[in-house]
Coordinates of C-alpha atoms in Angstrom, one line a residue:
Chain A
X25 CA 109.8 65.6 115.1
X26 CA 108.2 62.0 114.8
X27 CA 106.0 63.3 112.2
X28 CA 108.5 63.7 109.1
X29 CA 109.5 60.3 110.1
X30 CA 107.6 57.5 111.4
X31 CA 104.8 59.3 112.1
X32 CA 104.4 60.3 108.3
X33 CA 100.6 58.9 107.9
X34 CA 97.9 61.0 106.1
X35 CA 95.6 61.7 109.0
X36 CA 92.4 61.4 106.3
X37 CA 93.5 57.6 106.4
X38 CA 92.5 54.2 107.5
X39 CA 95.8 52.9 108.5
X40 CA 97.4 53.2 111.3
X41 CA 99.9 55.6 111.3
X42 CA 97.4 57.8 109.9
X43 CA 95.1 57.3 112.9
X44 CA 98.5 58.5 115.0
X45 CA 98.8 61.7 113.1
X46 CA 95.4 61.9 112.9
X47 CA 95.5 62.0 116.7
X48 CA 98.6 64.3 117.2
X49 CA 96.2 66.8 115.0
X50 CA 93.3 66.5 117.5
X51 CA 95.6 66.9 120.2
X52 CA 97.3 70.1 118.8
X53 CA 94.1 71.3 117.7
X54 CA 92.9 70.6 121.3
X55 CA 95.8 72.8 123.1
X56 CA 95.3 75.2 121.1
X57 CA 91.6 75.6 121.5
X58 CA 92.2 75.7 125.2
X59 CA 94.9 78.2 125.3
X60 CA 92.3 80.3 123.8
X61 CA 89.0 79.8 125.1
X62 CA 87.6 78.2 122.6
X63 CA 86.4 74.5 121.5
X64 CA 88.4 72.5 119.4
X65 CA 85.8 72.1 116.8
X66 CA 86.2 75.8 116.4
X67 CA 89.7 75.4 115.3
X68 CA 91.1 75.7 111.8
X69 CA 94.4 75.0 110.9
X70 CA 95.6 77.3 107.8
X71 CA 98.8 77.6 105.7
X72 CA 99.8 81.0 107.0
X73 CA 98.0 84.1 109.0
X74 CA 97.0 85.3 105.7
X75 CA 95.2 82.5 104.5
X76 CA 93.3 82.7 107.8
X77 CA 93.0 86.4 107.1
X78 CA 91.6 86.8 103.7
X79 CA 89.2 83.2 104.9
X80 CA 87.4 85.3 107.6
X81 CA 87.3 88.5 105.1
X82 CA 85.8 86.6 101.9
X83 CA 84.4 84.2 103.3
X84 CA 82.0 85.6 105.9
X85 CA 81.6 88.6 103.4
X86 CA 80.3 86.3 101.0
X87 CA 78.1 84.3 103.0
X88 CA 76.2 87.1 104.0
X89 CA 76.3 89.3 101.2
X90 CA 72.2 88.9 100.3
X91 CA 72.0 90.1 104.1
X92 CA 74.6 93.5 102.9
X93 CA 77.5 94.0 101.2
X94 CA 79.0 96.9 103.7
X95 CA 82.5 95.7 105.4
X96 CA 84.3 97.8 108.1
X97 CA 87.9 97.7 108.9
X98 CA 90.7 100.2 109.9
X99 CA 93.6 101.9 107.9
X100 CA 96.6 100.1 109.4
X101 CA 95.8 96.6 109.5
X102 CA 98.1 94.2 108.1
X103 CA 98.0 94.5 104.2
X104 CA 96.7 90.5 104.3
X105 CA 93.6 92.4 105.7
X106 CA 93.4 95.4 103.4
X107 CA 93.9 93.9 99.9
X108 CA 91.7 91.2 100.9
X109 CA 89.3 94.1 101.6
X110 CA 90.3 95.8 98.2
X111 CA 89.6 92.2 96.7
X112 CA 86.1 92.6 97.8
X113 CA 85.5 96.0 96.8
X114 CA 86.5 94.9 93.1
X115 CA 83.9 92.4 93.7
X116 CA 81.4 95.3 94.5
X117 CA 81.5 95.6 97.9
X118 CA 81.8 98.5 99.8
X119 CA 84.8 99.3 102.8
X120 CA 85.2 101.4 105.4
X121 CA 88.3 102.6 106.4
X122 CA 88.3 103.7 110.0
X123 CA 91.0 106.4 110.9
X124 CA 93.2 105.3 113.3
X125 CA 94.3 108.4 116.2
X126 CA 97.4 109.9 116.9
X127 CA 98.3 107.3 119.7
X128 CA 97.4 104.5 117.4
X129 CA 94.4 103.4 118.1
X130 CA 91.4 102.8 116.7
X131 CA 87.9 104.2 118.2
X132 CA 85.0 102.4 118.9
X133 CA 82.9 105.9 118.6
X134 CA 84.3 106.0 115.1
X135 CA 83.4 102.4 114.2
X136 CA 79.6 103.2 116.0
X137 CA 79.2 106.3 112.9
X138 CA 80.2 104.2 110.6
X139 CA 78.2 101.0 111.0
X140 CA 74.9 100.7 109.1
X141 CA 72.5 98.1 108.3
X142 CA 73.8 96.8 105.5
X143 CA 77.1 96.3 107.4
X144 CA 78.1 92.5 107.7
X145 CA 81.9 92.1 109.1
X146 CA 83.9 94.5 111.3
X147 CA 87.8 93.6 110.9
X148 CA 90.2 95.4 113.3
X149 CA 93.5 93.7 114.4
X150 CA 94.3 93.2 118.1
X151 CA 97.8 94.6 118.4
X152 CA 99.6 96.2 115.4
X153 CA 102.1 94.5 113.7
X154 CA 104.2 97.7 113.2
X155 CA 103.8 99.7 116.8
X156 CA 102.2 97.7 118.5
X157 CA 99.1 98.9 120.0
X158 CA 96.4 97.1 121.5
X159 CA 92.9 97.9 119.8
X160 CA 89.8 97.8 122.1
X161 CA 88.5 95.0 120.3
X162 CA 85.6 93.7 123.4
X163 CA 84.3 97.3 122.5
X164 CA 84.4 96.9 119.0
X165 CA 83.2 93.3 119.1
X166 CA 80.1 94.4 121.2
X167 CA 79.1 96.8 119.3
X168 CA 79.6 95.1 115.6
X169 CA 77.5 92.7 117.3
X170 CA 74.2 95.0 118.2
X171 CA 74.7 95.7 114.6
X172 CA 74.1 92.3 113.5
X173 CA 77.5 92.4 112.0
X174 CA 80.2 89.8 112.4
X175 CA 83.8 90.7 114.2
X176 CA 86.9 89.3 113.1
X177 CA 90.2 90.3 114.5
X178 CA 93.6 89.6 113.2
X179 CA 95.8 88.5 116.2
X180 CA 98.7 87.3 114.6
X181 CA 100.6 90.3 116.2
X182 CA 98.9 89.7 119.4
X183 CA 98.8 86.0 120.6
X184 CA 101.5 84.7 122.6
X185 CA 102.0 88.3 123.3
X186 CA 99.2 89.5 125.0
X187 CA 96.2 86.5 126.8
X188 CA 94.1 86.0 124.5
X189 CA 90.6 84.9 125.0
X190 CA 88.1 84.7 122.4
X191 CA 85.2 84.4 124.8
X192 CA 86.5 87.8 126.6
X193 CA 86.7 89.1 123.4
X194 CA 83.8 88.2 121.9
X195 CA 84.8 87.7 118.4
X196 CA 83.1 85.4 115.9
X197 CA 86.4 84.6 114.3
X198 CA 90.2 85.3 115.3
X199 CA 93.9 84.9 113.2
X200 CA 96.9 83.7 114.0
X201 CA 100.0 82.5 113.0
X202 CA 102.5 79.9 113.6
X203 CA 106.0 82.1 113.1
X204 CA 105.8 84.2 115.3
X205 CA 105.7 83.1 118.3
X206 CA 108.5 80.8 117.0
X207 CA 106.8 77.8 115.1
X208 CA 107.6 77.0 111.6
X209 CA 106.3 79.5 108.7
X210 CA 104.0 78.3 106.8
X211 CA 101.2 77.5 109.6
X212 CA 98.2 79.3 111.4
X213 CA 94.9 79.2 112.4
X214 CA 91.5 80.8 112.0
X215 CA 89.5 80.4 115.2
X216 CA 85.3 80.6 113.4
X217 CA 83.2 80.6 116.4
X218 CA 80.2 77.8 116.1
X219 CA 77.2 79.0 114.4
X220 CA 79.3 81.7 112.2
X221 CA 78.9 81.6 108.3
X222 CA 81.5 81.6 106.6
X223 CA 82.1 80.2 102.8
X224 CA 84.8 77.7 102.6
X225 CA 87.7 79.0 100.9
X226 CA 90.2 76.4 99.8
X227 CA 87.5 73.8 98.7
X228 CA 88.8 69.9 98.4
X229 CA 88.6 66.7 100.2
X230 CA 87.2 67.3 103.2
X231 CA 89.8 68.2 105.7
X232 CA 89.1 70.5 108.6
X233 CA 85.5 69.2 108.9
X234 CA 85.0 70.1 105.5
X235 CA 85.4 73.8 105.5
X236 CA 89.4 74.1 104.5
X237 CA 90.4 71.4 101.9
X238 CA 94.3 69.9 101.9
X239 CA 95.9 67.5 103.4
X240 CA 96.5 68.9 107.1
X241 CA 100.7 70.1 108.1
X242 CA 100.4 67.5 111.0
X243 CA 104.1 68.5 112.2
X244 CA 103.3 72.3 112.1
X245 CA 100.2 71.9 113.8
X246 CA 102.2 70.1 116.6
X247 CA 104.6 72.5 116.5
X248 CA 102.4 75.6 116.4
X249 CA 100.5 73.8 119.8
X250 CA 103.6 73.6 121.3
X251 CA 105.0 77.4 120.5
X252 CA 101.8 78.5 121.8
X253 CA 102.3 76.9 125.1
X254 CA 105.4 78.1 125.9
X255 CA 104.4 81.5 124.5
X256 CA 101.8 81.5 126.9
X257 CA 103.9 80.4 129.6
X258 CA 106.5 83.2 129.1
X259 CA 103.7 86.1 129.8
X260 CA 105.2 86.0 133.0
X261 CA 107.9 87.5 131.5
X262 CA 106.0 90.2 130.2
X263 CA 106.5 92.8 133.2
X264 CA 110.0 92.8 132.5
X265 CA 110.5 92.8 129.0
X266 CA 107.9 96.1 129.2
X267 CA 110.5 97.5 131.6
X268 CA 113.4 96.9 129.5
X269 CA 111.7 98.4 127.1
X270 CA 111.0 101.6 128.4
X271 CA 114.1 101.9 129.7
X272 CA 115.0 101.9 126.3
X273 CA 112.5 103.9 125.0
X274 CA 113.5 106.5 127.3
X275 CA 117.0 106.1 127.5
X276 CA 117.0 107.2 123.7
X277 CA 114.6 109.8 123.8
X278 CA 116.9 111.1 126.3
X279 CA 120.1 110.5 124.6
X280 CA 118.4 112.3 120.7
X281 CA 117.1 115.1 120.1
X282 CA 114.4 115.1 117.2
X283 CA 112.9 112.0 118.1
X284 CA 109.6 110.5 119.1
X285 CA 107.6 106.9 119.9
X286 CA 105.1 106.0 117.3
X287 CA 101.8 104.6 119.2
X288 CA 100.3 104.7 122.8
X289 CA 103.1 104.1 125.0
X290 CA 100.8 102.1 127.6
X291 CA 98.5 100.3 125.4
X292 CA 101.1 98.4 123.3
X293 CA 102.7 95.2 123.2
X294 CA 105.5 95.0 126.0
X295 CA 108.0 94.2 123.4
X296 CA 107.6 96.7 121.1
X297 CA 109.4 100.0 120.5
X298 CA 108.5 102.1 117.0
X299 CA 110.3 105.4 117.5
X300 CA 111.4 108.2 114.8
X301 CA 114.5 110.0 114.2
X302 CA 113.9 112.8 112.2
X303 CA 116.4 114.1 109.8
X304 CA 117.6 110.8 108.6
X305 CA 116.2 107.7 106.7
X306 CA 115.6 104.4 108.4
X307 CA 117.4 102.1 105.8
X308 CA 121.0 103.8 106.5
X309 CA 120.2 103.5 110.2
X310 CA 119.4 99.6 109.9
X311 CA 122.8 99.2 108.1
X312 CA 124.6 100.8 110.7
X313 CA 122.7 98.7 113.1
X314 CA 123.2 95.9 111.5
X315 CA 127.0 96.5 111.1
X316 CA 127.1 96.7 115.6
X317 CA 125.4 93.5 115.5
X318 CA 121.8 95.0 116.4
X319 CA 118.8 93.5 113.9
X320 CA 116.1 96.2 113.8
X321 CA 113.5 97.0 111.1
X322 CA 112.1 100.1 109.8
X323 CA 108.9 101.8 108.2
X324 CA 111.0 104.1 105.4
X325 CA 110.3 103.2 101.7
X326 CA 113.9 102.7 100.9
X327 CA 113.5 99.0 102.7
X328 CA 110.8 98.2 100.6
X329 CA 110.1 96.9 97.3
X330 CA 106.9 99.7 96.9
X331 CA 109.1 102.8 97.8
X332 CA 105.8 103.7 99.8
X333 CA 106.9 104.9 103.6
X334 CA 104.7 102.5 106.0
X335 CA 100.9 102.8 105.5
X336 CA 101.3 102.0 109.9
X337 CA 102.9 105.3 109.9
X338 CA 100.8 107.4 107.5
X339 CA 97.7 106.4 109.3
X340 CA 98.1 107.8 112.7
X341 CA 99.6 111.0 111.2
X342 CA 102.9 111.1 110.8
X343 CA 103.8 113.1 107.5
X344 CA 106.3 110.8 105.6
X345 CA 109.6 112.3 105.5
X346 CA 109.1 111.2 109.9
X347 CA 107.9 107.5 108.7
X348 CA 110.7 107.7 106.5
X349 CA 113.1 107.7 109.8
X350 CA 111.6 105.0 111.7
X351 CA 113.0 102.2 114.0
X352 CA 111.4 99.8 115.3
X353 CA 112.7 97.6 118.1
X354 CA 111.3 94.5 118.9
X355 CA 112.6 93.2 122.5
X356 CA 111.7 89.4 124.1
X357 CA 112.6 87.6 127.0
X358 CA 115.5 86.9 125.6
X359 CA 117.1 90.4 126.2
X360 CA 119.0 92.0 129.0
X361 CA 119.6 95.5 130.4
X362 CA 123.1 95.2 129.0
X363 CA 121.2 94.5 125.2
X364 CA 119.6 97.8 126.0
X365 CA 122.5 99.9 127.4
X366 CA 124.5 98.6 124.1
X367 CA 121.8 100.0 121.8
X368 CA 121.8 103.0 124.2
X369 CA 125.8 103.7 123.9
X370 CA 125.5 102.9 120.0
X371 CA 122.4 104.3 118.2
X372 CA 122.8 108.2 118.9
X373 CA 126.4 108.4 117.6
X374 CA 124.8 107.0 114.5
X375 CA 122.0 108.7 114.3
X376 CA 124.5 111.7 114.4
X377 CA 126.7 110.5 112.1
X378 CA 123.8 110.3 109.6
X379 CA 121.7 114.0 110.6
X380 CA 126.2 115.4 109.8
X381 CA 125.3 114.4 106.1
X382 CA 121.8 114.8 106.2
X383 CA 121.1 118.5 104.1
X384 CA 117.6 118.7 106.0
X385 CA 119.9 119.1 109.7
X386 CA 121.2 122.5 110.3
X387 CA 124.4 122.1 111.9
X388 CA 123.9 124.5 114.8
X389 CA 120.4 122.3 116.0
X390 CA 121.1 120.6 119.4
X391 CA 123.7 117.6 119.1
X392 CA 124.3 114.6 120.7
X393 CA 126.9 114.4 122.5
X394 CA 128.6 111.6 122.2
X395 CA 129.4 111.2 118.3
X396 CA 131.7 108.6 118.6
X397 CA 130.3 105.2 116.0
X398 CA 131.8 101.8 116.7
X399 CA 132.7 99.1 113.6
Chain B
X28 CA 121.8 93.1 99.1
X29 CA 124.5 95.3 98.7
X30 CA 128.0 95.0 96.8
X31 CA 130.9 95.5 99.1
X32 CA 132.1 98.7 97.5
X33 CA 128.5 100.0 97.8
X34 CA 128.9 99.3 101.8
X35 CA 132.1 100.7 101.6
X36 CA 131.1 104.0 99.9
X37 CA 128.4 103.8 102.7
X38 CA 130.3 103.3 105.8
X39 CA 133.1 105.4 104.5
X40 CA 131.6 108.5 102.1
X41 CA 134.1 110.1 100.4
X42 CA 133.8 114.0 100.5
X43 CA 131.0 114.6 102.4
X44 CA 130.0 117.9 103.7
X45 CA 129.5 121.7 101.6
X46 CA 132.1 123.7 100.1
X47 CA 131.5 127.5 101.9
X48 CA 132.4 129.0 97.7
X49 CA 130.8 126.6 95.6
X50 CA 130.0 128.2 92.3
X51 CA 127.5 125.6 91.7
X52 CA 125.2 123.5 93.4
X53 CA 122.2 121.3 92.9
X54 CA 120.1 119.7 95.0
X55 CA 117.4 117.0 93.6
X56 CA 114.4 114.6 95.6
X57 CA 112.2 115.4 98.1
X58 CA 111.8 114.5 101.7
X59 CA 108.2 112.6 100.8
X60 CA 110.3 110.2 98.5
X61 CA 112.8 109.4 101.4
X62 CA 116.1 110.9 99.6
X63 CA 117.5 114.2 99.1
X64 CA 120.8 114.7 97.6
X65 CA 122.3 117.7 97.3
X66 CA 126.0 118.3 95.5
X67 CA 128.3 121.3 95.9
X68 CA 130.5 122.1 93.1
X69 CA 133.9 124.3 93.1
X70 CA 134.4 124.3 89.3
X71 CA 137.9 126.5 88.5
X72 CA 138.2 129.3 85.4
X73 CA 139.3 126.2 82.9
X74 CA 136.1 124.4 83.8
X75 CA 137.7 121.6 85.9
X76 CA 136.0 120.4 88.6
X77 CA 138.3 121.2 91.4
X78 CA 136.1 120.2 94.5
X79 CA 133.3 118.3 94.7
X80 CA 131.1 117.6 97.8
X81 CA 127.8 115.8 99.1
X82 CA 125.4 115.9 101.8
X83 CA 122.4 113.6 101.2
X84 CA 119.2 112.5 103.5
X85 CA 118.5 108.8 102.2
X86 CA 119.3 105.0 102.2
X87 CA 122.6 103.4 102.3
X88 CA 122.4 103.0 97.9
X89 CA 122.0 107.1 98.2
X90 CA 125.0 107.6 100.5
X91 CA 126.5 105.5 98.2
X92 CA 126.0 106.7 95.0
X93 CA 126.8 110.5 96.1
X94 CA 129.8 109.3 97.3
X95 CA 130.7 107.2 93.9
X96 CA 129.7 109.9 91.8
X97 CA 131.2 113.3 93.8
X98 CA 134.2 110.9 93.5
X99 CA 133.6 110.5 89.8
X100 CA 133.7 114.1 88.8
X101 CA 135.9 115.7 90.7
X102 CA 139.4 116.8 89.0
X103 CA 137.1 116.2 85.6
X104 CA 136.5 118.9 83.1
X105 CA 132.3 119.8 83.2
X106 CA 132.0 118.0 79.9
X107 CA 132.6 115.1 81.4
X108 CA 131.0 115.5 84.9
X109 CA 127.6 116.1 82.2
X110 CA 128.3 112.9 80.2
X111 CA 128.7 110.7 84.0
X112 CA 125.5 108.4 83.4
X113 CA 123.7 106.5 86.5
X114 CA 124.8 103.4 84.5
X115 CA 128.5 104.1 85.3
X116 CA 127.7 105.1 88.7
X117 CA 126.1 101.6 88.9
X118 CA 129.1 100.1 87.6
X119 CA 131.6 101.6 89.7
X120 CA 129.8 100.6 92.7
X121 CA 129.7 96.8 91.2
X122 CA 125.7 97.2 90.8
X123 CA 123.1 97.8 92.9
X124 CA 119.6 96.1 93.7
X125 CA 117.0 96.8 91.1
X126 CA 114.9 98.9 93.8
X127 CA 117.9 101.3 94.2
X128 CA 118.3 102.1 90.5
X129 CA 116.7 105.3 91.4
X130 CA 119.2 106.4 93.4
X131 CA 122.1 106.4 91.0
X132 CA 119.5 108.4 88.8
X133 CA 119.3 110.7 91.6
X134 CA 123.0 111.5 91.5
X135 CA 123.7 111.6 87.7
X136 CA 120.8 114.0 88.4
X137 CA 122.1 115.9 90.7
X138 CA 125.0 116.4 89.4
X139 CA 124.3 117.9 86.5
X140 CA 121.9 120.4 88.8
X141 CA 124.6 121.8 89.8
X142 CA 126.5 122.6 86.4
X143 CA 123.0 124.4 85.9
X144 CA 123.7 126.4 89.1
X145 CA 127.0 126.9 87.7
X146 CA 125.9 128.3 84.2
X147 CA 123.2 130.4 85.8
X148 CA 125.4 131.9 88.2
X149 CA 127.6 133.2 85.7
X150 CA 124.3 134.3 83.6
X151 CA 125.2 131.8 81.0
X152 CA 123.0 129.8 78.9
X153 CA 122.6 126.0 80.8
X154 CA 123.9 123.2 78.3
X155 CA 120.9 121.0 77.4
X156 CA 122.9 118.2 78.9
X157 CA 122.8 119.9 82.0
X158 CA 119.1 120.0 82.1
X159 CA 117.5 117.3 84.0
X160 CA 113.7 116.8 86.0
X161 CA 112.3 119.4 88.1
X162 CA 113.9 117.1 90.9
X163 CA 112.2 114.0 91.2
X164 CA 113.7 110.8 89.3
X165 CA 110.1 109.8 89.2
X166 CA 110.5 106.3 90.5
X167 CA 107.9 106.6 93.2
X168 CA 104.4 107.6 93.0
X169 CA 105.1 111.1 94.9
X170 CA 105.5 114.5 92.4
X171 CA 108.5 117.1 93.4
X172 CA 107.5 118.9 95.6
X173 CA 107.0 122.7 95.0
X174 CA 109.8 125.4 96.1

């Protein structure tokens, strides 16, 4: 990394290592622009996916809020999205909320009843964060659009995952973010397509043509460039890693009774796997994860500081004692059949283990057979 | 996050399960908040607690803390299962992450439910001690849930 060393110049100056960084900039700002289909003047560099997110949201609200003051967005987007939203309505805006349907998805009929002429930005993310489901946001763009309303997705979940194209998906403005898809934290990127208004945000000396003050993260930019071309490159992986997925997918529903995948099982990222183990609480599943070496996450309260089961969750229906008992599995190109087999051979003995002291599991309900727990 | 002893009472519960004649039992939370416990009680004609068991839906601090405090009471008179506080069943378990607090109040809770169930059985008068919430510790937004 030449640029915490001799490469250390301020882009914004005259001399010349400056000029160098200023060029490494350029040239990140340039790959990145192309992996997406967009111009490098369209480019923003940000400190995290939601700076970008609550940029787009207040700032294009408030640069068009003589034209309206009506925002649109969905119920599960990342909460960078929503209180940004809330934010706004404080501010005397008003939100939609669009429901999201059983599969996880939002419709575009839905966001078509509730757009009006007062509506200025429609938000919806392009793959949820939690179970990964691909919104149909060329749909929703189009028809925010023959509102006279801007679109702004949040595709932090999405790029590097999915192709992205912002010219296929007609967005005025798109987020991302540098972590993960394995660059540093603390970097990401708001793509504002030319012509789009949007009020500057983080006002100062002029950086990022004027519209996102601070000294620009020169290494992170490099390094977010680079993770995205590699991402990109992997896609090819994609077909795979969807298999392996399935297979695990299926393998468990197989293997527990009293379970069920969160989200569209075909519209979803092809690493993801959200799936719900009734009976039991996520958190004591995780630990006994954790304890056989598998990292996992989960939607139950009990993981979080709020004690609130995941709003994801709630939103396409599941009551919350289900969200309570969620997994979710996030597989890469990284992992093998014999990652999934081991997951396969471990999780239902511990998911047994737990429904044996759980007093909502009647003993004579279908076991599993093998009850045996490793560690 | 967790203490060792807390992982230990987690990957090890001691006395889980019911107890077929338990004279006493109390069950306290609600699915919506993510942890039910519910504590069986064999409690003998001196009023010692000869068997105590546990089976609880919830995180690895309410596994835990069922554990510790079933473990607590048992072989105790029911004067002192009712004086058995969350704070000692913190302490025993060498403390416990500020979002989990609730738990321990959860099984001080329910452990004192099922002294209730005990005096009620018997058509006695229930200790105030042994009165506690209508089953929610009240540490998340959601109300107990209705029978």
């Amino acid at each position: 990394m030449p640029f915490f060393g001799e490469l250390y110049g301020n882009p914004s100056s005259a001399y010349s290592i400056g000029a160098q960084a200023a060029e490494a900039l350029a040239e990140a700002r340039k790959t990145i622009a192309s992996l997406l289909g967009a111009k490098s003047g369209e480019i923003y560099f940000t400190a995290s996916g939601s700076e970008a997110d609550n940029w787009a949201i207040k700032g294009a609200a408030q640069a068009l809020r003589e034209k309206g003051r009506h925002l649109i967005t969905s119920k599960f987007e990342h909460h960078a999205v929503l209180h940004a939203m809330e934010s706004l309505e404080r501010d005397g805006f008003e939100v939609t909320y669009l429901d999201v349907n059983e599969n996880g998805i939002v419709d575009p009929a839905a966001l078509e009843k509730a757009i009006r002429p007062d509506t200025t930005l429609v938000a919806v993310m392009l793959a949820n964060n939690e179970i990964g489901t691909i919104q149909p946001i060329a749909e929703i763009a189009e028809i925010a659009h023959r509102h006279k309303a801007v679109c702004f997705t949040d595709a932090v979940q999405a790029v590097g995952n999915i192709p992205v194209n912002v010219k296929d998906l007609g967005v005025d403005m798109l987020a991302l973010s540098g972590h993960k898809i394995h660059a540093p934290k603390g970097i990401g990127v708001l793509y504002i397509k030319t012509g789009t208004r949007v009020r500057t945000l983080i006002d100062g000396g002029g950086q990022e043509r004027g519209r996102r003050g601070g000294t620009e993260n020169v290494a992170f930019a490099a390094a977010l460039a680079k993770a995205l071309s590699i991402a990109v490159e992997r896609m090819e992986d994609n077909a795979r890693v969807a298999a392996l997925r399935d297979r695990l997918a299926d393998g468990l529903l197989a293997r527990i009774p009293y379970a069920r995948i969160n989200g569209d099982r075909e519209k979803r990222l092809c690493g993801n796997l959200n799936i719900s183990f009734e009976f039991v609480e996520g958190e004591s599943l995780l630990l006994w994860l954790d304890k056989n070496g598998i990292c996992a996450s989960t939607g139950s309260a009990c993981n979080s500081a709020s004690l609130e089961p995941s709003h994801v969750l709630l939103s396409i229906g599941l009551p919350a004692e289900k969200a309570h008992g969620s997994l979710r599995f996030t597989l890469s190109h990284e992992n093998t059949e014999e990652d999934v087999d081991y997951i396969l051979d471990t999780l239902p003995g511990i998911v047994q283990r737990l429904r044996d002291m759980s007093p909502l599991y009647n003993s004579s309900m279908a076991r599993i057979a093998d009850v045996a727990v490793r560690g | 996050m967790y203490s060792e002893k807390v992982i230990d009472h987690f990957t090890n519960p001691r006395n889980v399960g019911e107890i077929p004649d338990a004279n006493g039992v109390g069950e306290v939370g609600n699915a919506t908040c993510g942890d039910i416990m519910r504590i069986y009680l064999k409690i003998d004609d001196n009023g010692i607690i000869e068997d105590a068991k546990f089976k609880t839906f919830g995180c690895g601090a309410a596994i835990a803390t069922s554990s510790m405090a079933t473990e607590m009471i048992r072989g105790r008179s029911i004067e002192e299962a009712l004086s058995l506080t969350n704070k000692a069943v913190i302490e025993a378990l060498d403390g416990l992450p500020p979002v989990k607090v609730h738990c321990s109040v959860l099984a001080e809770e329910a452990v004192k439910t099922a002294v209730a169930d005990y005096y009620r059985r018997r058509g006695e008068e229930v200790p105030a001690a042994a009165i506690v919430c209508d089953g929610c510790c009240e540490a998340c937004a959601h109300k107990a849930q209705e029978e």
